Tab-separated table of C-alpha atoms in Angstrom:
chain	number	residue	atom	x	y	z
A	166	UNK	CA	0.000	0.000	0.000
A	167	UNK	CA	2.882	2.310	0.646
A	168	UNK	CA	4.023	2.741	-2.969
A	169	UNK	CA	0.584	3.897	-4.111
A	170	UNK	CA	0.912	7.572	-3.202
A	171	UNK	CA	4.322	7.685	-4.910
A	172	UNK	CA	2.954	6.151	-8.121
A	173	UNK	CA	-0.052	8.442	-8.062
A	174	UNK	CA	2.131	11.427	-7.402
A	175	UNK	CA	4.461	10.476	-10.225
A	176	UNK	CA	1.566	9.930	-12.590
A	177	UNK	CA	0.053	13.265	-11.606
A	178	UNK	CA	3.355	15.059	-12.131
A	179	UNK	CA	3.861	13.321	-15.463
A	180	UNK	CA	0.364	14.261	-16.613
A	181	UNK	CA	0.921	17.859	-15.566
A	182	UNK	CA	4.233	17.922	-17.422
A	183	UNK	CA	2.559	16.616	-20.555
A	184	UNK	CA	-0.135	19.264	-20.275
A	185	UNK	CA	2.503	21.978	-19.927
A	186	UNK	CA	4.850	20.597	-22.552
A	187	UNK	CA	3.439	22.541	-25.493
A	188	UNK	CA	4.185	25.779	-23.623
A	189	UNK	CA	7.545	24.595	-22.308
A	190	UNK	CA	8.813	23.381	-25.659
A	191	UNK	CA	7.103	25.386	-28.401
A	192	UNK	CA	7.927	24.550	-32.027
A	193	UNK	CA	11.143	26.173	-33.196
A	194	UNK	CA	9.385	27.930	-36.051
A	195	UNK	CA	7.017	29.606	-33.584
A	196	UNK	CA	9.879	30.943	-31.462
A	197	UNK	CA	11.581	32.233	-34.612
A	198	UNK	CA	8.327	33.834	-35.789
A	199	UNK	CA	7.726	35.647	-32.490
A	200	UNK	CA	11.342	36.775	-32.237
A	201	UNK	CA	11.240	38.076	-35.801
A	202	UNK	CA	7.930	39.851	-35.185
A	203	UNK	CA	9.459	41.719	-32.253
A	204	UNK	CA	12.512	42.652	-34.316
A	205	UNK	CA	10.305	43.772	-37.209
A	206	UNK	CA	8.409	46.185	-34.988
A	207	UNK	CA	11.431	47.876	-33.441
A	208	UNK	CA	13.284	48.272	-36.752
A	209	UNK	CA	10.134	49.366	-38.581
A	210	UNK	CA	9.822	52.279	-36.194
A	211	UNK	CA	13.291	53.529	-37.059
A	212	UNK	CA	12.156	54.242	-40.625
A	213	UNK	CA	8.353	54.329	-40.670
A	214	UNK	CA	8.247	57.966	-39.581
A	215	UNK	CA	10.402	59.166	-42.491
A	216	UNK	CA	7.550	59.656	-44.959
A	217	UNK	CA	5.441	61.185	-42.183
A	218	UNK	CA	7.999	63.893	-41.319
A	219	UNK	CA	6.547	66.612	-43.574
A	220	UNK	CA	3.057	65.993	-42.157
A	221	UNK	CA	4.377	65.986	-38.578
A	222	UNK	CA	6.160	69.248	-39.242
A	223	UNK	CA	3.021	70.923	-40.560
A	224	UNK	CA	0.766	69.611	-37.788
A	225	UNK	CA	3.075	70.145	-34.778
A	226	UNK	CA	5.178	73.060	-36.005
A	227	UNK	CA	8.507	71.230	-35.822
A	228	UNK	CA	11.739	72.777	-37.110
A	229	UNK	CA	14.132	71.007	-39.485
A	230	UNK	CA	16.300	70.033	-36.501
A	231	UNK	CA	13.200	68.878	-34.659
A	232	UNK	CA	12.371	66.578	-37.556
A	233	UNK	CA	15.834	65.034	-37.311
A	234	UNK	CA	15.247	64.405	-33.608
A	235	UNK	CA	11.990	62.596	-34.296
A	236	UNK	CA	14.280	59.971	-35.804
A	237	UNK	CA	17.238	60.420	-33.458
A	238	UNK	CA	15.286	60.465	-30.162
A	239	UNK	CA	14.215	56.901	-30.914
A	240	UNK	CA	17.547	55.770	-32.317
A	241	UNK	CA	19.679	57.171	-29.497
A	242	UNK	CA	17.516	55.731	-26.709
A	243	UNK	CA	17.391	52.465	-28.649
A	244	UNK	CA	21.171	52.283	-28.975
A	245	UNK	CA	22.068	53.727	-25.592
A	246	UNK	CA	19.994	51.342	-23.495
A	247	UNK	CA	20.460	48.224	-25.605
A	248	UNK	CA	23.519	46.996	-23.714
A	249	UNK	CA	21.507	47.233	-20.500
A	250	UNK	CA	18.560	45.473	-22.147
A	251	UNK	CA	20.776	42.676	-23.404
A	252	UNK	CA	22.442	42.108	-20.036
A	253	UNK	CA	19.069	42.250	-18.235
A	254	UNK	CA	17.819	39.464	-20.514
A	255	UNK	CA	20.860	37.305	-19.664
A	256	UNK	CA	20.349	37.793	-15.926
A	257	UNK	CA	16.598	38.074	-15.400
A	258	UNK	CA	15.165	36.132	-18.325
A	259	UNK	CA	14.902	36.718	-22.069
A	260	UNK	CA	11.151	36.134	-22.179
A	261	UNK	CA	10.580	38.542	-19.287
A	262	UNK	CA	12.584	41.290	-20.973
A	263	UNK	CA	10.829	40.583	-24.283
A	264	UNK	CA	7.469	41.163	-22.597
A	265	UNK	CA	8.607	44.255	-20.667
A	266	UNK	CA	10.178	45.832	-23.729
A	267	UNK	CA	7.243	45.094	-26.012
A	268	UNK	CA	4.752	46.415	-23.458
A	269	UNK	CA	6.682	49.668	-23.007
A	270	UNK	CA	7.109	50.038	-26.764
A	271	UNK	CA	3.379	49.559	-27.379
A	272	UNK	CA	2.321	52.076	-24.708
A	273	UNK	CA	4.797	54.674	-25.979
A	274	UNK	CA	3.448	54.198	-29.518
A	275	UNK	CA	0.005	55.060	-28.207
A	276	UNK	CA	1.353	58.187	-26.498
A	277	UNK	CA	3.205	59.324	-29.631
A	278	UNK	CA	0.167	58.807	-31.831
A	279	UNK	CA	-1.907	61.012	-29.522
A	280	UNK	CA	0.756	63.764	-29.116
A	281	UNK	CA	-0.482	67.338	-29.419
A	282	UNK	CA	2.859	69.144	-29.110
A	283	UNK	CA	6.267	68.556	-30.620
A	284	UNK	CA	7.912	67.820	-27.261
A	285	UNK	CA	5.283	65.179	-26.503
A	286	UNK	CA	6.095	63.381	-29.744
A	287	UNK	CA	9.841	63.513	-29.062
A	288	UNK	CA	9.342	62.200	-25.513
A	289	UNK	CA	7.180	59.338	-26.778
A	290	UNK	CA	9.778	58.471	-29.401
A	291	UNK	CA	12.482	58.337	-26.727
A	292	UNK	CA	10.361	56.017	-24.562
A	293	UNK	CA	9.669	53.901	-27.628
A	294	UNK	CA	13.405	53.616	-28.116
A	295	UNK	CA	13.859	52.519	-24.509
A	296	UNK	CA	11.250	49.793	-24.943
A	297	UNK	CA	12.903	48.702	-28.177
A	298	UNK	CA	16.285	48.553	-26.420
A	299	UNK	CA	14.910	46.085	-23.881
A	300	UNK	CA	13.059	44.081	-26.535
A	301	UNK	CA	15.535	43.822	-29.416
A	302	UNK	CA	18.404	41.870	-27.763
A	303	UNK	CA	15.956	39.256	-26.506
A	304	UNK	CA	14.697	38.616	-30.031
A	305	UNK	CA	18.085	37.330	-31.175
A	306	UNK	CA	18.946	35.417	-27.991
A	307	UNK	CA	15.558	33.665	-27.912
A	308	UNK	CA	16.150	32.630	-31.505
A	309	UNK	CA	19.726	31.372	-30.985
A	310	UNK	CA	18.683	29.494	-27.849
A	311	UNK	CA	15.943	27.696	-29.793
A	312	UNK	CA	18.081	26.753	-32.836
A	313	UNK	CA	21.314	24.720	-32.456
A	314	UNK	CA	24.517	26.149	-33.902
A	315	UNK	CA	25.208	25.253	-37.523
A	316	UNK	CA	23.425	25.653	-40.842
A	317	UNK	CA	19.975	25.815	-39.221
A	318	UNK	CA	21.047	28.678	-36.955
A	319	UNK	CA	22.636	30.517	-39.891
A	320	UNK	CA	19.313	30.296	-41.741
A	321	UNK	CA	17.419	31.462	-38.649
A	322	UNK	CA	19.763	34.428	-38.184
A	323	UNK	CA	19.358	35.211	-41.891
A	324	UNK	CA	15.581	35.226	-41.424
A	325	UNK	CA	15.936	37.490	-38.373
A	326	UNK	CA	18.239	39.809	-40.343
A	327	UNK	CA	15.924	39.817	-43.351
A	328	UNK	CA	12.864	40.582	-41.244
A	329	UNK	CA	14.715	43.338	-39.409
A	330	UNK	CA	16.030	44.818	-42.627
A	331	UNK	CA	12.599	44.380	-44.182
A	332	UNK	CA	11.116	46.298	-41.271
A	333	UNK	CA	13.402	49.208	-42.030
A	334	UNK	CA	12.679	48.928	-45.723
A	335	UNK	CA	8.913	48.500	-45.354
A	336	UNK	CA	8.712	51.611	-43.211
A	337	UNK	CA	8.410	53.861	-46.249
A	338	UNK	CA	5.564	51.889	-47.804
A	339	UNK	CA	3.672	51.349	-44.550
A	340	UNK	CA	4.167	54.947	-43.486
A	341	UNK	CA	3.156	56.317	-46.872
A	342	UNK	CA	-0.042	54.271	-46.988
A	343	UNK	CA	-1.006	55.302	-43.457
A	344	UNK	CA	-0.211	58.999	-43.957
A	345	UNK	CA	-2.109	59.195	-47.249
A	346	UNK	CA	-5.037	57.054	-46.124
A	347	UNK	CA	-5.426	58.208	-42.508
A	348	UNK	CA	-2.899	60.584	-40.918
A	349	UNK	CA	0.703	60.671	-39.698
A	350	UNK	CA	-0.520	59.571	-36.250
A	351	UNK	CA	-1.232	56.075	-37.531
A	352	UNK	CA	2.425	55.379	-38.255
A	353	UNK	CA	2.639	55.118	-34.448
A	354	UNK	CA	-0.849	53.956	-33.530
A	355	UNK	CA	-0.604	50.923	-35.811
A	356	UNK	CA	1.935	49.467	-33.370
A	357	UNK	CA	-0.710	49.185	-30.651
A	358	UNK	CA	-2.867	46.326	-32.066
A	359	UNK	CA	0.158	44.592	-33.624
A	360	UNK	CA	2.100	44.839	-30.367
A	361	UNK	CA	-0.848	43.457	-28.419
A	362	UNK	CA	-1.078	40.382	-30.680
A	363	UNK	CA	2.666	39.658	-30.443
A	364	UNK	CA	2.532	40.217	-26.680
A	365	UNK	CA	-0.261	37.653	-26.298
A	366	UNK	CA	1.629	35.121	-28.425
A	367	UNK	CA	4.792	35.624	-26.383
A	368	UNK	CA	2.953	35.106	-23.092
A	369	UNK	CA	1.423	31.875	-24.348
A	370	UNK	CA	4.306	30.286	-26.237
A	371	UNK	CA	7.739	31.622	-25.309
A	372	UNK	CA	9.695	29.831	-22.562
A	373	UNK	CA	12.019	31.488	-20.088
A	374	UNK	CA	15.799	31.242	-20.317
A	375	UNK	CA	18.736	32.945	-18.655
A	376	UNK	CA	22.412	33.125	-19.487
A	377	UNK	CA	24.018	33.885	-16.146
A	378	UNK	CA	23.713	34.094	-12.382
A	379	UNK	CA	21.620	36.875	-10.920
A	380	UNK	CA	23.556	39.936	-9.774
A	381	UNK	CA	23.185	43.691	-9.723
A	382	UNK	CA	22.900	45.452	-13.057
A	383	UNK	CA	25.495	48.098	-13.891
A	384	UNK	CA	23.216	51.126	-13.792
A	385	UNK	CA	26.086	53.698	-13.580
A	386	UNK	CA	27.565	52.197	-16.744
A	387	UNK	CA	24.200	52.309	-18.531
A	388	UNK	CA	23.701	55.947	-17.523
A	389	UNK	CA	27.180	56.954	-18.697
A	390	UNK	CA	27.037	55.218	-22.083
A	391	UNK	CA	23.512	56.453	-22.819
A	392	UNK	CA	24.139	60.082	-21.869
A	393	UNK	CA	27.517	59.979	-23.607
A	394	UNK	CA	26.093	58.762	-26.897
A	395	UNK	CA	23.127	61.135	-26.701
A	396	UNK	CA	25.345	64.138	-25.909
A	397	UNK	CA	27.719	63.259	-28.720
A	398	UNK	CA	24.849	62.942	-31.204
A	399	UNK	CA	23.428	66.276	-30.029
A	400	UNK	CA	26.778	67.955	-30.572
A	401	UNK	CA	26.989	66.589	-34.108
A	402	UNK	CA	23.445	67.754	-34.843
A	403	UNK	CA	24.406	71.293	-33.750
A	404	UNK	CA	26.963	71.538	-36.542
A	405	UNK	CA	24.144	72.052	-39.044
A	406	UNK	CA	23.158	75.413	-37.576
A	407	UNK	CA	26.220	76.439	-35.520
A	408	UNK	CA	29.232	75.055	-37.382
A	409	UNK	CA	31.988	72.783	-36.064
A	410	UNK	CA	33.974	75.473	-34.210
A	411	UNK	CA	31.098	77.017	-32.212
A	412	UNK	CA	30.881	76.519	-28.458
A	413	UNK	CA	27.358	75.096	-28.831
A	414	UNK	CA	28.913	72.315	-30.900
A	415	UNK	CA	32.272	71.754	-29.198
A	416	UNK	CA	30.948	71.592	-25.630
A	417	UNK	CA	28.516	68.681	-26.182
A	418	UNK	CA	31.021	66.916	-28.454
A	419	UNK	CA	33.753	67.019	-25.822
A	420	UNK	CA	31.296	66.227	-23.019
A	421	UNK	CA	30.020	63.188	-24.928
A	422	UNK	CA	33.541	61.874	-25.486
A	423	UNK	CA	34.379	62.456	-21.809
A	424	UNK	CA	31.294	60.548	-20.664
A	425	UNK	CA	32.172	57.620	-22.923
A	426	UNK	CA	35.707	57.664	-21.495
A	427	UNK	CA	34.248	57.537	-17.980
A	428	UNK	CA	32.087	54.612	-19.072
A	429	UNK	CA	35.190	52.643	-20.092
A	430	UNK	CA	36.868	53.426	-16.761
A	431	UNK	CA	33.795	52.285	-14.814
A	432	UNK	CA	33.536	49.092	-16.840
A	433	UNK	CA	37.204	48.285	-16.168
A	434	UNK	CA	36.730	48.561	-12.383
A	435	UNK	CA	33.220	47.352	-11.581
A	436	UNK	CA	32.656	43.769	-10.433
A	437	UNK	CA	29.634	43.252	-12.698
A	438	UNK	CA	30.174	45.487	-15.749
A	439	UNK	CA	27.498	46.233	-18.275
A	440	UNK	CA	30.121	45.755	-20.996
A	441	UNK	CA	32.903	43.331	-19.953
A	442	UNK	CA	35.869	44.816	-21.803
A	443	UNK	CA	37.318	41.331	-22.265
A	444	UNK	CA	34.644	40.725	-24.909
A	445	UNK	CA	36.250	43.384	-27.070
A	446	UNK	CA	39.466	41.351	-27.098
A	447	UNK	CA	37.616	38.700	-29.099
A	448	UNK	CA	38.455	39.416	-32.723
A	449	UNK	CA	35.089	38.349	-34.088
A	450	UNK	CA	33.131	40.482	-31.617
A	451	UNK	CA	35.277	43.605	-31.915
A	452	UNK	CA	35.717	43.550	-35.690
A	453	UNK	CA	32.088	42.729	-36.494
A	454	UNK	CA	30.818	45.527	-34.262
A	455	UNK	CA	33.194	48.137	-35.649
A	456	UNK	CA	32.298	47.040	-39.180
A	457	UNK	CA	28.583	47.276	-38.352
A	458	UNK	CA	29.063	50.745	-36.824
A	459	UNK	CA	30.971	52.127	-39.824
A	460	UNK	CA	28.785	50.592	-42.528
A	461	UNK	CA	25.600	51.420	-40.598
A	462	UNK	CA	26.580	55.095	-40.499
A	463	UNK	CA	26.072	55.179	-44.259
A	464	UNK	CA	23.332	52.634	-44.874
A	465	UNK	CA	20.918	54.004	-42.264
A	466	UNK	CA	20.790	57.384	-43.997
A	467	UNK	CA	19.616	55.850	-47.289
A	468	UNK	CA	15.940	55.630	-46.319
A	469	UNK	CA	15.895	59.114	-44.799
A	470	UNK	CA	17.406	60.929	-47.787
A	471	UNK	CA	15.773	58.824	-50.484
A	472	UNK	CA	12.380	59.653	-48.978
A	473	UNK	CA	13.218	63.362	-48.782
A	474	UNK	CA	14.522	63.345	-52.371
A	475	UNK	CA	11.378	61.645	-53.658
A	476	UNK	CA	9.036	64.063	-51.875
A	477	UNK	CA	10.929	67.376	-51.728
A	478	UNK	CA	12.573	67.235	-55.179
A	479	UNK	CA	10.597	64.845	-57.390
A	480	UNK	CA	7.218	65.792	-55.889
A	481	UNK	CA	6.064	62.307	-54.844
A	482	UNK	CA	3.270	61.933	-52.303
A	483	UNK	CA	4.042	59.970	-49.084
A	484	UNK	CA	2.415	56.842	-50.532
A	485	UNK	CA	4.209	57.236	-53.867
A	486	UNK	CA	7.510	57.633	-52.044
A	487	UNK	CA	6.845	54.445	-50.098
A	488	UNK	CA	5.880	52.531	-53.245
A	489	UNK	CA	8.992	53.803	-55.008
A	490	UNK	CA	11.166	52.054	-52.415
A	491	UNK	CA	9.389	48.686	-52.573
A	492	UNK	CA	12.052	47.153	-54.867
A	493	UNK	CA	14.702	48.255	-52.374
A	494	UNK	CA	12.681	46.620	-49.597
A	495	UNK	CA	12.591	43.358	-51.508
A	496	UNK	CA	16.287	43.597	-52.329
A	497	UNK	CA	17.361	43.818	-48.686
A	498	UNK	CA	15.303	40.715	-47.868
A	499	UNK	CA	16.750	38.823	-50.833
A	500	UNK	CA	20.283	39.780	-49.827
A	501	UNK	CA	19.752	38.689	-46.220
A	502	UNK	CA	18.245	35.335	-47.200
A	503	UNK	CA	20.834	34.641	-49.910
A	504	UNK	CA	23.856	35.324	-47.706
A	505	UNK	CA	23.802	31.938	-45.837
A	506	UNK	CA	24.053	30.110	-49.167
A	507	UNK	CA	27.371	31.818	-49.861
A	508	UNK	CA	28.833	31.518	-46.352
A	509	UNK	CA	30.077	27.893	-46.742
A	510	UNK	CA	31.599	28.686	-50.156
A	511	UNK	CA	33.074	32.170	-49.714
A	512	UNK	CA	33.348	32.532	-45.937
A	513	UNK	CA	31.751	35.121	-43.662
A	514	UNK	CA	34.415	37.779	-44.232
A	515	UNK	CA	34.227	37.631	-48.022
A	516	UNK	CA	30.417	37.734	-48.055
A	517	UNK	CA	30.421	40.811	-45.794
A	518	UNK	CA	33.000	42.560	-48.000
A	519	UNK	CA	31.115	41.664	-51.189
A	520	UNK	CA	27.824	42.990	-49.821
A	521	UNK	CA	29.448	46.228	-48.669
A	522	UNK	CA	31.035	46.839	-52.077
A	523	UNK	CA	27.720	46.217	-53.845
A	524	UNK	CA	26.132	48.798	-51.553
A	525	UNK	CA	28.976	51.245	-52.250
A	526	UNK	CA	28.264	50.983	-55.998
A	527	UNK	CA	24.592	51.747	-55.345
A	528	UNK	CA	25.415	54.788	-53.197
A	529	UNK	CA	27.842	56.028	-55.853
A	530	UNK	CA	25.168	55.666	-58.510
A	531	UNK	CA	22.636	57.498	-56.340
A	532	UNK	CA	25.059	60.429	-55.972
A	533	UNK	CA	24.502	61.201	-59.690
A	534	UNK	CA	20.857	62.169	-59.006
A	535	UNK	CA	19.316	65.198	-60.685
A	536	UNK	CA	16.315	67.359	-59.871
A	537	UNK	CA	14.319	65.843	-62.744
A	538	UNK	CA	15.546	62.249	-62.435
A	539	UNK	CA	13.495	59.354	-63.741
A	540	UNK	CA	12.296	56.635	-61.391
A	541	UNK	CA	14.256	53.759	-62.928
A	542	UNK	CA	17.716	55.324	-62.820
A	543	UNK	CA	17.288	57.865	-60.004
A	544	UNK	CA	15.586	55.639	-57.410
A	545	UNK	CA	14.940	52.020	-58.338
A	546	UNK	CA	18.244	50.597	-59.623
A	547	UNK	CA	20.583	52.403	-57.199
A	548	UNK	CA	18.190	51.683	-54.338
A	549	UNK	CA	18.167	47.971	-55.168
A	550	UNK	CA	21.979	47.865	-55.259
A	551	UNK	CA	22.278	49.724	-51.949
A	552	UNK	CA	19.902	47.454	-50.099
A	553	UNK	CA	20.932	44.199	-51.763
A	554	UNK	CA	24.423	44.897	-50.513
A	555	UNK	CA	23.218	45.931	-47.070
A	556	UNK	CA	21.243	42.718	-46.603
A	557	UNK	CA	24.099	40.558	-47.868
A	558	UNK	CA	26.600	42.147	-45.465
A	559	UNK	CA	24.434	42.204	-42.327
A	560	UNK	CA	23.924	38.435	-41.956
A	561	UNK	CA	27.625	37.424	-41.785
A	562	UNK	CA	28.418	40.336	-39.469
A	563	UNK	CA	25.684	39.273	-37.011
A	564	UNK	CA	26.784	35.629	-37.215
A	565	UNK	CA	30.422	36.490	-36.533
A	566	UNK	CA	29.573	38.679	-33.549
A	567	UNK	CA	27.287	36.141	-31.885
A	568	UNK	CA	29.554	33.155	-32.526
A	569	UNK	CA	32.442	34.750	-30.651
A	570	UNK	CA	30.686	35.016	-27.291
A	571	UNK	CA	29.967	32.566	-24.493
A	572	UNK	CA	26.306	31.493	-24.042
A	573	UNK	CA	26.082	33.560	-20.851
A	574	UNK	CA	26.938	36.710	-22.792
A	575	UNK	CA	24.649	36.059	-25.770
A	576	UNK	CA	22.137	38.746	-24.794
A	577	UNK	CA	24.873	41.292	-24.188
A	578	UNK	CA	26.552	40.607	-27.543
A	579	UNK	CA	23.184	40.743	-29.285
A	580	UNK	CA	22.596	44.118	-27.666
A	581	UNK	CA	26.079	45.230	-28.685
A	582	UNK	CA	25.662	44.397	-32.384
A	583	UNK	CA	22.263	46.124	-32.413
A	584	UNK	CA	23.812	49.103	-30.608
A	585	UNK	CA	26.629	49.347	-33.142
A	586	UNK	CA	24.220	49.278	-36.075
A	587	UNK	CA	21.733	51.726	-34.578
A	588	UNK	CA	24.207	54.152	-33.041
A	589	UNK	CA	26.300	54.142	-36.182
A	590	UNK	CA	23.139	54.988	-38.098
A	591	UNK	CA	22.122	57.726	-35.687
A	592	UNK	CA	25.509	59.428	-35.621
A	593	UNK	CA	25.836	58.954	-39.375
A	594	UNK	CA	22.466	60.603	-39.948
A	595	UNK	CA	23.534	63.606	-37.864
A	596	UNK	CA	26.736	64.009	-39.882
A	597	UNK	CA	25.003	63.432	-43.222
A	598	UNK	CA	22.253	65.930	-42.376
A	599	UNK	CA	24.944	68.510	-41.615
A	600	UNK	CA	26.645	67.805	-44.942
A	601	UNK	CA	23.379	68.087	-46.858
A	602	UNK	CA	22.465	71.375	-45.196
A	603	UNK	CA	25.942	72.844	-45.742
A	604	UNK	CA	25.716	72.173	-49.482
A	605	UNK	CA	22.034	73.012	-50.065
A	606	UNK	CA	21.899	76.122	-47.896
A	607	UNK	CA	19.283	75.028	-45.341
A	608	UNK	CA	15.693	73.943	-45.027
A	609	UNK	CA	14.225	76.580	-47.412
A	610	UNK	CA	16.439	75.639	-50.371
A	611	UNK	CA	14.963	74.931	-53.798
A	612	UNK	CA	14.926	71.557	-55.585
A	613	UNK	CA	18.279	72.111	-57.346
A	614	UNK	CA	20.095	73.019	-54.130
A	615	UNK	CA	18.458	70.172	-52.214
A	616	UNK	CA	19.551	67.735	-54.913
A	617	UNK	CA	23.151	68.908	-54.571
A	618	UNK	CA	22.996	68.389	-50.823
A	619	UNK	CA	21.508	64.906	-51.093
A	620	UNK	CA	24.034	63.955	-53.799
A	621	UNK	CA	26.891	64.949	-51.492
A	622	UNK	CA	25.454	62.654	-48.817
A	623	UNK	CA	25.377	59.631	-51.119
A	624	UNK	CA	28.852	60.381	-52.483
A	625	UNK	CA	30.237	60.553	-48.943
A	626	UNK	CA	28.404	57.386	-47.940
A	627	UNK	CA	29.903	55.527	-50.900
A	628	UNK	CA	33.427	56.499	-49.825
A	629	UNK	CA	32.707	55.414	-46.234
A	630	UNK	CA	31.474	52.025	-47.439
A	631	UNK	CA	34.614	51.445	-49.513
A	632	UNK	CA	36.631	52.180	-46.369
A	633	UNK	CA	34.377	49.795	-44.408
A	634	UNK	CA	34.986	47.032	-46.956
A	635	UNK	CA	38.741	47.496	-46.599
A	636	UNK	CA	38.392	47.380	-42.810
A	637	UNK	CA	36.396	44.148	-43.012
A	638	UNK	CA	38.921	42.546	-45.364
A	639	UNK	CA	41.846	43.251	-43.057
A	640	UNK	CA	40.231	42.641	-39.654
A	641	UNK	CA	37.260	40.267	-39.826
A	642	UNK	CA	38.093	36.593	-39.217
A	643	UNK	CA	37.545	34.353	-42.224
A	644	UNK	CA	35.383	31.974	-40.173
A	645	UNK	CA	33.389	32.342	-36.914
A	646	UNK	CA	35.877	30.090	-35.067
A	647	UNK	CA	38.989	32.081	-36.041
A	648	UNK	CA	39.795	34.454	-33.178
């Protein structure tokens, strides 16, 4: 009689385990789908506002610099807090941080869509960026935890990269349709129902995982790196109106660099650093992140200036501008999905270099734009080359960065590669906007002057990408295991 309770208890536990098993071990494709959906949302919001900028300016009375900060407020908060978001996922659970980040992102989207003043919109965009910073690193770590290393993981990362790149690319089309059909507010409000659906799916199907022992987060480090990057970006943005030698420019530039220097000192001395500096001694991690930062500084600006060129010079409506960039959107997805096929044959380094050079050709072509350019040669073909190259290069860079880290640091390294891409893009946009304004003569310039300014941006971006390709060739390891 004694064994009966044990058998019953075991049977009960086994039955309960079977009932919970679908939630504990969801299908791999479902984890990948949810992770990609989260990544799509956060990257979409980097670019979806571009076609809405003229409408936002008219409705809320924003200045030209204010328009730039509609983009940068999101991007800087996104990049600055992503290291903290990645480490929090490692320590406190990737699913938990996914839910927290997505919830914050969705609420901030609601606030931005209902904004009545320019400052309210900028504040909502910054909070959106914070939510995205918590969410984005978890998307990649949930995916890599669900898919074993090898060809299957390379395909999963390619899907994640393609969806993320597609989110950035689709922003113009989605934003244009919403602005033309409803209003600029819906480029933000649309995130609310979509975010709610993804949130419900994550609660039901994602399982919890951690990469390290619980300990105190490095909040001083997070504060220093975030304020440092934000101050540096602000200083660069001031060059458009004040020039490089003005005190209003030099003070924030020097303050930003000083804060980032303090961040490195804190990380070298704290027991539980936000960014263990030893990671940067790994060749794959350091080189892939620097390459992503440099190439991202050029590629991020493509969507911003192509949209402005289409609307301000060629006279396209927001929807027409979005439709004009559809081939580019498809090209970035094709490049991301094709890259894994070439990795075994050419190697990660060579694929990244090839993609970057293809993009450089596209940017060089785009720099020949005119004020009466035709769609095929002034937008479509150069846009396809730019984004085909961008998608091809991004997948090997992400794979190299992730492969160089220990499992316990996966969330941190995911946050780092996202930070490099986003912060490179944000700082690059500030510099490129300054270049465009210096050549065109400011926000009230005519189509011919604006075209000259935009052409200078694409010419500069092409040169930066050639330099990035050379950097990748000399520094990136040939394979993920070569460090």
